[in-house]
XYZ file of N, CA and C in Angstrom:
720
model
N 0.848 -1.198 0.000
C 0.000 0.000 0.000
C 0.883 1.248 0.000
N 0.629 2.111 -0.922
C 1.435 3.329 -1.026
C 1.074 4.300 0.092
N 2.035 5.067 0.478
C 1.794 6.054 1.529
C 1.378 7.381 0.912
N 0.776 8.228 1.710
C 0.417 9.571 1.285
C 0.832 10.506 2.417
N 2.108 10.853 2.415
C 2.670 11.591 3.536
C 1.992 12.937 3.723
N 1.619 13.561 2.621
C 1.021 14.888 2.729
C -0.289 14.873 3.524
N -0.961 13.706 3.559
C -2.253 13.620 4.229
C -2.137 13.200 5.693
N -0.937 12.934 6.181
C -0.772 12.505 7.561
C -0.648 13.734 8.466
N -1.465 13.822 9.504
C -1.458 15.031 10.346
C -0.163 15.223 11.124
N 0.566 14.125 11.409
C 1.748 14.312 12.250
C 2.906 14.968 11.524
N 2.853 15.089 10.189
C 3.948 15.741 9.475
C 4.092 17.191 9.913
N 2.975 17.913 9.994
C 3.024 19.297 10.485
C 3.205 19.332 11.998
N 2.651 18.347 12.686
C 2.753 18.321 14.144
C 4.197 18.123 14.619
N 5.023 17.484 13.774
C 6.414 17.243 14.147
C 7.165 18.547 14.407
N 6.769 19.606 13.706
C 7.452 20.899 13.843
C 6.686 21.866 14.728
N 5.720 21.353 15.483
C 4.931 22.223 16.365
C 5.794 22.791 17.487
N 5.389 23.928 18.015
C 6.158 24.575 19.085
C 5.967 23.918 20.448
N 4.825 23.252 20.665
C 4.589 22.656 21.983
C 5.011 21.187 22.004
N 5.661 20.788 23.103
C 6.242 19.447 23.223
C 5.213 18.323 23.179
N 4.058 18.419 23.860
C 3.091 17.313 23.805
C 2.659 16.960 22.387
N 2.470 17.979 21.566
C 2.081 17.731 20.176
C 3.195 17.021 19.426
N 4.458 17.478 19.642
C 5.579 16.840 18.964
C 5.760 15.393 19.427
N 5.638 15.145 20.731
C 5.807 13.788 21.254
C 4.747 12.840 20.690
N 3.519 13.333 20.582
C 2.444 12.526 20.019
C 2.723 12.212 18.550
N 3.286 13.188 17.852
C 3.603 12.986 16.438
C 4.689 11.934 16.262
N 5.705 11.946 17.124
C 6.774 10.950 17.048
C 6.214 9.550 17.288
N 5.339 9.421 18.283
C 4.720 8.128 18.572
C 3.893 7.631 17.389
N 3.148 8.545 16.777
C 2.346 8.178 15.603
C 3.246 7.748 14.452
N 4.373 8.429 14.301
C 5.294 8.101 13.218
C 5.899 6.713 13.407
N 6.212 6.343 14.638
C 6.744 5.008 14.900
C 5.785 3.937 14.402
N 4.508 4.124 14.689
C 3.490 3.176 14.223
C 3.362 3.210 12.702
N 3.405 4.401 12.152
C 3.243 4.600 10.709
C 4.368 3.916 9.924
N 5.603 4.044 10.396
C 6.743 3.477 9.686
C 6.752 1.950 9.724
N 6.166 1.388 10.778
C 6.145 -0.073 10.912
C 4.990 -0.709 10.151
N 4.100 0.102 9.606
C 2.952 -0.426 8.877
C 3.377 -0.849 7.474
N 2.492 -1.532 6.810
C 2.803 -2.077 5.489
C 2.617 -1.017 4.406
N 3.527 -0.034 4.418
C 3.464 1.047 3.450
C 4.780 1.144 2.692
N 4.710 1.724 1.522
C 5.934 2.040 0.779
C 6.109 3.552 0.774
N 7.356 3.990 0.740
C 7.677 5.419 0.796
C 8.618 5.773 -0.339
N 8.349 6.883 -1.000
C 9.287 7.381 -1.994
C 10.403 8.146 -1.283
N 11.498 8.374 -2.002
C 12.602 9.142 -1.424
C 12.136 10.551 -1.042
N 11.284 11.144 -1.889
C 10.787 12.493 -1.612
C 9.948 12.507 -0.334
N 9.129 11.496 -0.135
C 8.309 11.429 1.067
C 9.173 11.299 2.316
N 10.218 10.507 2.219
C 11.101 10.350 3.375
C 11.844 11.644 3.675
N 12.225 12.372 2.638
C 12.872 13.669 2.854
C 11.920 14.656 3.519
N 10.654 14.604 3.142
C 9.662 15.479 3.770
C 9.470 15.097 5.238
N 9.447 13.798 5.507
C 9.350 13.352 6.888
C 10.531 13.853 7.695
N 11.726 13.755 7.112
C 12.912 14.164 7.855
C 13.025 15.679 8.008
N 12.437 16.409 7.106
C 12.386 17.856 7.308
C 11.549 18.175 8.538
N 10.426 17.470 8.683
C 9.607 17.645 9.872
C 10.312 17.192 11.133
N 11.019 16.071 11.064
C 11.740 15.564 12.236
C 12.863 16.513 12.647
N 13.536 17.076 11.636
C 14.615 18.015 11.938
C 14.089 19.204 12.736
N 12.974 19.766 12.299
C 12.445 20.938 12.995
C 11.743 20.564 14.296
N 11.338 19.320 14.399
C 10.870 18.819 15.691
C 12.007 18.900 16.707
N 13.205 18.490 16.283
C 14.389 18.592 17.143
C 14.776 20.052 17.348
N 14.656 20.841 16.329
C 15.013 22.268 16.380
C 14.247 22.986 17.488
N 12.965 22.697 17.616
C 12.119 23.402 18.569
C 12.159 22.811 19.974
N 12.789 21.666 20.121
C 12.866 21.053 21.453
C 13.795 21.866 22.349
N 13.342 22.169 23.573
C 14.190 22.932 24.481
C 14.388 22.172 25.790
N 15.389 22.591 26.546
C 15.798 21.993 27.821
C 16.488 20.653 27.588
N 17.589 20.427 28.283
C 18.448 19.263 28.018
C 17.765 17.903 28.099
N 16.995 17.651 29.151
C 16.410 16.316 29.304
C 15.387 16.017 28.211
N 14.441 16.929 27.917
C 13.535 16.665 26.786
C 14.275 16.494 25.457
N 15.347 17.265 25.266
C 16.126 17.137 24.035
C 16.757 15.748 23.929
N 17.303 15.281 25.042
C 17.929 13.964 25.043
C 16.899 12.865 24.773
N 15.738 12.994 25.391
C 14.688 11.997 25.191
C 14.198 11.990 23.757
N 14.061 13.183 23.172
C 13.596 13.258 21.796
C 14.627 12.668 20.841
N 15.902 13.002 21.049
C 16.954 12.456 20.193
C 16.970 10.932 20.262
N 16.783 10.399 21.458
C 16.754 8.952 21.625
C 15.529 8.352 20.928
N 14.375 9.009 21.078
C 13.156 8.526 20.429
C 13.309 8.523 18.909
N 13.915 9.577 18.381
C 14.103 9.645 16.935
C 15.065 8.569 16.447
N 16.099 8.285 17.215
C 17.033 7.233 16.816
C 16.381 5.857 16.903
N 15.454 5.699 17.840
C 14.768 4.413 17.985
C 13.761 4.156 16.864
N 13.494 5.170 16.050
C 12.665 4.935 14.873
C 13.305 3.909 13.941
N 14.631 3.846 13.969
C 15.351 2.924 13.093
C 15.113 1.459 13.450
N 15.080 1.156 14.736
C 15.218 -0.225 15.198
C 14.144 -1.180 14.699
N 12.865 -0.785 14.643
C 11.863 -1.726 14.146
C 11.599 -1.652 12.645
N 12.388 -0.854 11.923
C 12.119 -0.686 10.494
C 12.291 -2.004 9.741
N 11.418 -2.273 8.780
C 11.656 -3.415 7.893
C 12.917 -3.161 7.081
N 13.603 -4.212 6.738
C 14.899 -4.080 6.049
C 14.818 -3.204 4.793
N 13.789 -3.340 3.944
C 13.767 -2.507 2.730
C 13.679 -1.007 3.006
N 13.250 -0.630 4.206
C 13.099 0.794 4.524
C 14.312 1.354 5.262
N 15.160 0.497 5.794
C 16.274 0.936 6.640
C 17.207 1.894 5.899
N 17.715 1.507 4.759
C 18.669 2.336 4.018
C 18.021 3.611 3.470
N 16.845 3.542 2.838
C 16.218 4.787 2.375
C 15.934 5.773 3.497
N 15.505 5.276 4.657
C 15.220 6.153 5.789
C 16.504 6.806 6.294
N 17.577 6.024 6.368
C 18.867 6.570 6.803
C 19.417 7.581 5.803
N 19.279 7.277 4.530
C 19.770 8.215 3.518
C 19.059 9.555 3.645
N 17.750 9.509 3.875
C 16.986 10.749 4.043
C 17.462 11.499 5.290
N 17.776 10.756 6.346
C 18.298 11.382 7.562
C 19.605 12.124 7.266
N 20.559 11.442 6.654
C 21.870 12.043 6.428
C 21.802 13.190 5.419
N 20.970 13.059 4.400
C 20.810 14.169 3.445
C 20.249 15.403 4.136
N 19.301 15.195 5.035
C 18.703 16.317 5.756
C 19.706 16.954 6.704
N 20.420 16.132 7.454
C 21.417 16.655 8.398
C 22.510 17.415 7.663
N 22.990 16.860 6.558
C 24.047 17.538 5.792
C 23.553 18.863 5.231
N 22.315 18.889 4.776
C 21.760 20.112 4.184
C 21.548 21.208 5.219
N 21.108 20.828 6.416
C 20.727 21.808 7.431
C 21.841 22.131 8.430
N 22.932 21.381 8.416
C 23.956 21.498 9.456
C 24.478 22.917 9.611
N 24.741 23.568 8.509
C 25.332 24.910 8.572
C 24.372 25.951 9.132
N 23.079 25.629 9.170
C 22.097 26.578 9.686
C 21.903 26.448 11.200
N 22.509 25.430 11.795
C 22.327 25.199 13.239
C 23.218 26.165 14.017
N 22.612 26.985 14.859
C 23.391 27.943 15.636
C 24.033 27.257 16.837
N 24.933 27.961 17.495
C 25.717 27.381 18.569
C 24.847 26.930 19.736
N 23.730 27.603 19.979
C 22.858 27.245 21.093
C 22.105 25.941 20.841
N 21.941 25.597 19.579
C 21.224 24.367 19.232
C 22.151 23.221 18.841
N 23.433 23.497 18.676
C 24.332 22.495 18.115
C 24.433 21.232 18.969
N 24.460 21.370 20.287
C 24.642 20.194 21.147
C 23.582 19.122 20.909
N 22.331 19.537 20.729
C 21.284 18.525 20.571
C 21.387 17.817 19.221
N 21.905 18.522 18.214
C 22.082 17.851 16.929
C 23.333 16.975 16.918
N 24.348 17.369 17.670
C 25.500 16.485 17.855
C 25.049 15.182 18.519
N 24.177 15.304 19.508
C 23.653 14.125 20.208
C 22.814 13.271 19.260
N 21.980 13.921 18.447
C 21.146 13.179 17.512
C 21.991 12.368 16.538
N 23.056 12.966 16.013
C 23.943 12.250 15.098
C 24.605 11.076 15.807
N 25.078 11.284 17.017
C 25.695 10.197 17.786
C 24.703 9.051 17.983
N 23.488 9.396 18.372
C 22.476 8.363 18.607
C 22.145 7.617 17.317
N 22.171 8.315 16.190
C 21.866 7.645 14.926
C 22.993 6.718 14.483
N 24.218 7.092 14.744
C 25.335 6.191 14.461
C 25.208 4.934 15.329
N 24.894 5.123 16.607
C 24.735 3.985 17.514
C 23.564 3.098 17.085
N 22.416 3.709 16.786
C 21.238 2.933 16.404
C 21.464 2.181 15.091
N 22.230 2.771 14.199
C 22.533 2.095 12.930
C 23.361 0.845 13.170
N 24.387 0.961 13.998
C 25.192 -0.211 14.329
C 24.360 -1.247 15.082
N 23.472 -0.792 15.951
C 22.603 -1.706 16.686
C 21.702 -2.476 15.726
N 21.155 -1.782 14.750
C 20.297 -2.424 13.744
C 21.088 -3.473 12.965
N 22.271 -3.109 12.514
C 23.093 -4.037 11.734
C 23.484 -5.250 12.565
N 23.815 -5.023 13.817
C 24.158 -6.135 14.705
C 22.962 -7.059 14.907
N 21.767 -6.470 15.098
C 20.555 -7.275 15.290
C 20.238 -8.114 14.058
N 20.727 -7.678 12.898
C 20.527 -8.433 11.662
C 21.803 -9.191 11.298
N 22.563 -9.562 12.338
C 23.778 -10.395 12.225
C 24.760 -9.859 11.187
N 24.871 -8.544 11.110
C 25.814 -7.872 10.222
C 25.691 -8.406 8.795
N 24.440 -8.516 8.336
C 24.189 -8.993 6.978
C 25.070 -8.240 5.975
N 25.788 -8.992 5.153
C 26.823 -8.389 4.300
C 26.259 -7.374 3.312
N 25.117 -7.673 2.710
C 24.556 -6.726 1.743
C 24.025 -5.473 2.443
N 23.480 -5.652 3.639
C 22.973 -4.510 4.401
C 24.128 -3.620 4.853
N 25.210 -4.234 5.315
C 26.400 -3.476 5.723
C 26.974 -2.726 4.523
N 27.038 -3.394 3.379
C 27.587 -2.755 2.182
C 26.766 -1.529 1.782
N 25.451 -1.651 1.843
C 24.588 -0.517 1.505
C 24.744 0.610 2.527
N 24.873 0.242 3.797
C 25.037 1.251 4.847
C 26.350 2.013 4.671
N 27.418 1.282 4.436
C 28.733 1.906 4.248
C 28.710 2.832 3.031
N 27.968 2.439 2.009
C 27.870 3.278 0.814
C 27.190 4.610 1.138
N 26.132 4.561 1.936
C 25.448 5.796 2.340
C 26.383 6.698 3.130
N 27.104 6.118 4.077
C 28.031 6.901 4.900
C 29.128 7.521 4.040
N 29.652 6.741 3.097
C 30.708 7.247 2.228
C 30.228 8.273 1.225
N 28.937 8.222 0.898
C 28.380 9.160 -0.069
C 27.958 10.479 0.566
N 27.617 10.434 1.870
C 27.064 11.657 2.468
C 27.955 12.185 3.604
N 27.825 11.717 4.850
C 28.577 12.409 5.907
C 30.089 12.271 5.808
N 30.578 11.144 5.249
C 32.028 10.977 5.120
C 32.473 11.019 3.654
N 31.712 11.717 2.841
C 32.120 11.876 1.449
C 33.449 12.624 1.378
N 34.424 12.103 0.640
C 35.720 12.795 0.551
C 35.677 14.076 -0.277
N 34.715 14.153 -1.199
C 34.775 15.225 -2.190
C 33.561 16.144 -2.232
N 32.451 15.758 -1.634
C 31.240 16.580 -1.722
C 31.394 17.808 -0.827
N 31.578 18.949 -1.442
C 31.819 20.186 -0.686
C 30.545 20.714 -0.033
N 29.402 20.138 -0.396
C 28.161 20.561 0.243
C 28.019 19.971 1.649
N 28.808 18.939 1.942
C 28.792 18.339 3.276
C 29.723 19.151 4.170
N 29.216 19.763 5.241
C 30.078 20.578 6.116
C 31.145 19.724 6.799
N 32.352 20.265 6.885
C 33.424 19.534 7.561
C 33.087 19.276 9.032
N 32.328 20.192 9.639
C 31.944 19.986 11.030
C 31.170 18.698 11.220
N 30.322 18.347 10.261
C 29.600 17.080 10.329
C 30.551 15.915 10.145
N 31.470 16.037 9.208
C 32.469 14.977 9.020
C 33.248 14.740 10.315
N 33.707 15.817 10.946
C 34.507 15.680 12.166
C 33.721 14.970 13.266
N 32.440 15.323 13.396
C 31.662 14.724 14.479
C 31.424 13.237 14.219
N 31.123 12.872 12.977
C 30.938 11.447 12.662
C 32.237 10.685 12.929
N 33.353 11.265 12.552
C 34.643 10.623 12.841
C 34.864 10.482 14.342
N 34.492 11.489 15.093
C 34.691 11.469 16.541
C 33.928 10.334 17.215
N 32.718 10.041 16.720
C 31.866 9.057 17.408
C 31.896 7.689 16.751
N 32.500 7.548 15.598
C 32.401 6.328 14.792
C 32.878 5.087 15.544
N 34.101 5.111 15.985
C 34.655 3.932 16.670
C 34.041 3.771 18.058
N 33.803 4.876 18.723
C 33.229 4.815 20.068
C 31.867 4.130 20.068
N 31.019 4.456 19.101
C 29.690 3.860 19.065
C 29.738 2.418 18.564
N 30.651 2.091 17.684
C 30.827 0.695 17.282
C 31.296 -0.137 18.474
N 32.221 0.417 19.228
C 32.718 -0.251 20.431
C 31.591 -0.441 21.446
N 30.699 0.535 21.544
C 29.578 0.452 22.478
C 28.604 -0.654 22.092
N 28.363 -0.802 20.793
C 27.401 -1.801 20.318
C 28.003 -3.209 20.341
N 29.240 -3.334 19.914
C 29.875 -4.656 19.832
C 30.891 -4.818 20.959
N 30.397 -4.781 22.183
C 31.270 -4.818 23.361
C 32.076 -6.111 23.447
N 31.516 -7.211 22.967
C 32.183 -8.502 23.084
C 33.196 -8.737 21.975
N 33.274 -7.794 21.037
C 34.219 -7.879 19.914
C 34.101 -9.213 19.187
N 32.870 -9.499 18.759
C 32.606 -10.761 18.079
C 33.272 -10.781 16.707
N 33.648 -11.973 16.286
C 34.374 -12.107 15.037
C 33.522 -11.775 13.818
N 32.187 -11.815 13.985
C 31.349 -11.554 12.818
C 31.158 -10.072 12.541
N 31.657 -9.207 13.415
C 31.551 -7.769 13.176
C 32.502 -7.373 12.048
N 31.991 -6.865 10.934
C 32.820 -6.574 9.757
C 33.553 -5.230 9.882
N 34.511 -5.173 10.750
C 35.201 -3.918 11.044
C 35.886 -3.351 9.803
N 36.469 -4.223 8.989
C 37.135 -3.740 7.774
C 36.175 -2.940 6.900
N 35.005 -3.508 6.675
C 34.025 -2.838 5.828
C 33.531 -1.542 6.476
N 33.312 -1.565 7.778
C 32.795 -0.396 8.485
C 33.799 0.759 8.475
N 35.069 0.433 8.472
C 36.096 1.470 8.468
C 36.465 1.955 7.070
N 35.920 1.332 6.041
C 36.284 1.696 4.669
C 35.994 3.163 4.346
N 34.852 3.744 4.738
C 34.642 5.169 4.432
C 35.682 6.070 5.092
N 36.182 5.666 6.249
C 37.201 6.460 6.938
C 38.519 6.363 6.183
N 38.847 5.170 5.701
C 40.075 5.017 4.918
C 40.013 5.851 3.645
N 38.855 5.837 2.994
C 38.710 6.648 1.779
C 38.871 8.126 2.086
N 38.322 8.551 3.203
C 38.419 9.956 3.594
C 39.862 10.322 3.907
N 40.588 9.410 4.517
C 41.987 9.674 4.861
C 42.848 9.817 3.607
N 42.485 9.082 2.563
C 43.264 9.116 1.327
C 42.838 10.241 0.387
N 41.540 10.542 0.355
C 41.032 11.440 -0.686
C 40.283 12.650 -0.153
N 40.332 12.882 1.160
C 39.651 14.046 1.717
C 40.103 15.335 1.068
N 39.182 16.259 0.913
C 39.471 17.487 0.147
C 40.415 18.436 0.873
N 40.506 18.329 2.205
C 41.393 19.220 2.952
C 42.352 18.412 3.826
N 43.448 19.040 4.160
C 44.443 18.383 4.996
C 43.869 18.055 6.367
N 43.075 18.968 6.921
C 42.500 18.744 8.248
C 41.575 17.534 8.252
N 40.760 17.395 7.226
C 39.861 16.238 7.143
C 40.666 14.955 7.058
N 41.711 14.947 6.257
C 42.540 13.745 6.128
C 43.207 13.400 7.449
N 43.661 14.418 8.167
C 44.308 14.178 9.449
C 43.323 13.631 10.478
N 42.107 14.165 10.482
C 41.114 13.684 11.438
C 40.733 12.230 11.131
N 40.639 11.899 9.843
C 40.364 10.513 9.461
C 41.507 9.609 9.894
N 42.743 10.100 9.761
C 43.908 9.314 10.175
C 43.894 9.072 11.685
N 43.461 10.061 12.437
C 43.350 9.888 13.890
C 42.325 8.810 14.237
N 41.222 8.789 13.513
C 40.198 7.773 13.753
C 40.740 6.382 13.437
N 41.487 6.271 12.345
C 42.079 4.983 11.983
C 43.119 4.534 13.002
N 43.674 5.487 13.740
C 44.669 5.160 14.764
C 44.072 4.877 16.127
N 42.741 4.868 16.235
C 42.081 4.605 17.516
C 42.472 3.224 18.036
N 43.035 3.180 19.248
C 43.528 1.919 19.799
C 42.426 0.883 19.989
N 41.173 1.314 20.125
C 40.085 0.360 20.323
C 39.885 -0.542 19.120
N 40.323 -0.104 17.945
C 40.185 -0.942 16.758
C 40.996 -2.221 16.881
N 42.045 -2.178 17.671
C 42.885 -3.363 17.849
C 42.180 -4.457 18.636
N 41.144 -4.089 19.378
C 40.435 -5.086 20.171
C 39.769 -6.138 19.297
N 39.387 -5.765 18.071
C 38.736 -6.739 17.186
C 39.736 -7.713 16.585
N 41.023 -7.371 16.609
C 42.035 -8.268 16.055
C 42.873 -8.915 17.147
N 42.455 -8.736 18.395
C 43.163 -9.353 19.512
C 44.474 -8.686 19.838
N 44.546 -7.381 19.553
C 45.778 -6.655 19.866
C 46.561 -6.381 18.607
N 47.804 -6.142 18.728
C 48.634 -5.839 17.568
C 49.548 -4.684 17.855
N 50.435 -4.437 16.935
C 51.380 -3.360 17.130
C 52.576 -3.831 17.932
N 53.566 -2.993 18.043
C 54.782 -3.331 18.757
C 54.823 -2.634 20.097
N 55.262 -3.357 21.094
C 55.322 -2.791 22.431
C 56.599 -1.990 22.606
N 56.460 -0.782 23.019
C 57.605 0.087 23.200
C 58.278 -0.131 24.537
N 59.364 0.588 24.818
C 60.091 0.428 26.067
C 59.277 0.802 27.295
N 58.231 1.611 27.130
C 57.406 2.000 28.268
C 56.243 1.050 28.479
N 56.210 -0.042 27.687
C 55.161 -1.039 27.857
C 53.898 -0.746 27.086
N 53.836 0.393 26.356
C 52.650 0.730 25.604
C 52.812 0.287 24.155
N 51.688 0.012 23.534
C 51.703 -0.393 22.138
C 51.815 0.835 21.257
N 52.733 0.792 20.306
C 52.902 1.911 19.388
C 51.647 2.087 18.560
N 51.215 3.323 18.401
C 50.003 3.597 17.632
C 50.301 3.594 16.144
N 49.504 2.855 15.400
C 49.596 2.830 13.961
C 48.198 2.928 13.403
N 48.097 3.317 12.154
C 46.784 3.395 11.531
C 46.194 2.011 11.368
N 44.865 1.941 11.461
C 44.136 0.698 11.241
C 44.206 0.338 9.761
N 44.762 -0.815 9.440
C 44.869 -1.261 8.055
C 44.042 -2.492 7.781
N 43.212 -2.850 8.752
C 42.347 -4.010 8.572
C 42.812 -5.198 9.374
N 41.923 -6.180 9.504
C 42.241 -7.390 10.246
C 43.160 -8.280 9.437
N 44.005 -9.018 10.135
C 44.863 -9.997 9.469
C 44.027 -11.218 9.105
N 44.175 -11.690 7.898
C 43.411 -12.865 7.457
C 44.373 -14.002 7.149
């Protein structure tokens, strides 16, 4: 059954100024997304425009945190065919609007991005890191927030995704299971390190690749120095 986003009342309610109306709209959207509907890319972009301004109007730290968490939890029950299109609409919206976010609102959008990175990894883990799903996810990340060449993507967004990338993967895959495809997940970062448009972006990507937590998936590695610490090197993938 095709959807008709324009006819759903919660689309306008998502950007309402009062919190009860926005919270009700988010709850309605959770039910709506889990129903047997199909969505066009344009419809998903319209939904995300409403969700963005729902976050924009949220005030006070605790309500902001709860809303960001609720929005990230929209991902978890999505049917597989909707997961990638919904995420793509999210990242396109965030990239488009990022430069318009003022300093007073930036923290809540930084939190929203962090929660979405975490929820994405949680979704992939719940689907046993399905190879085709991971490949599609990595493609979205490499095309939008970690694109090496798209100048429309603000570097500030790139830096924040790099900052939380390994941390949120580590949070989701605490047991460092062998089925976690770390090589594939780190591929957009490697591309950014090699082909990033600015020196600063390349350096930040290199720092992410040097995160010591990446060694936990390979059981350690590197050479131990005279002070007993492992020398830091860039992540080049697991040994096979």
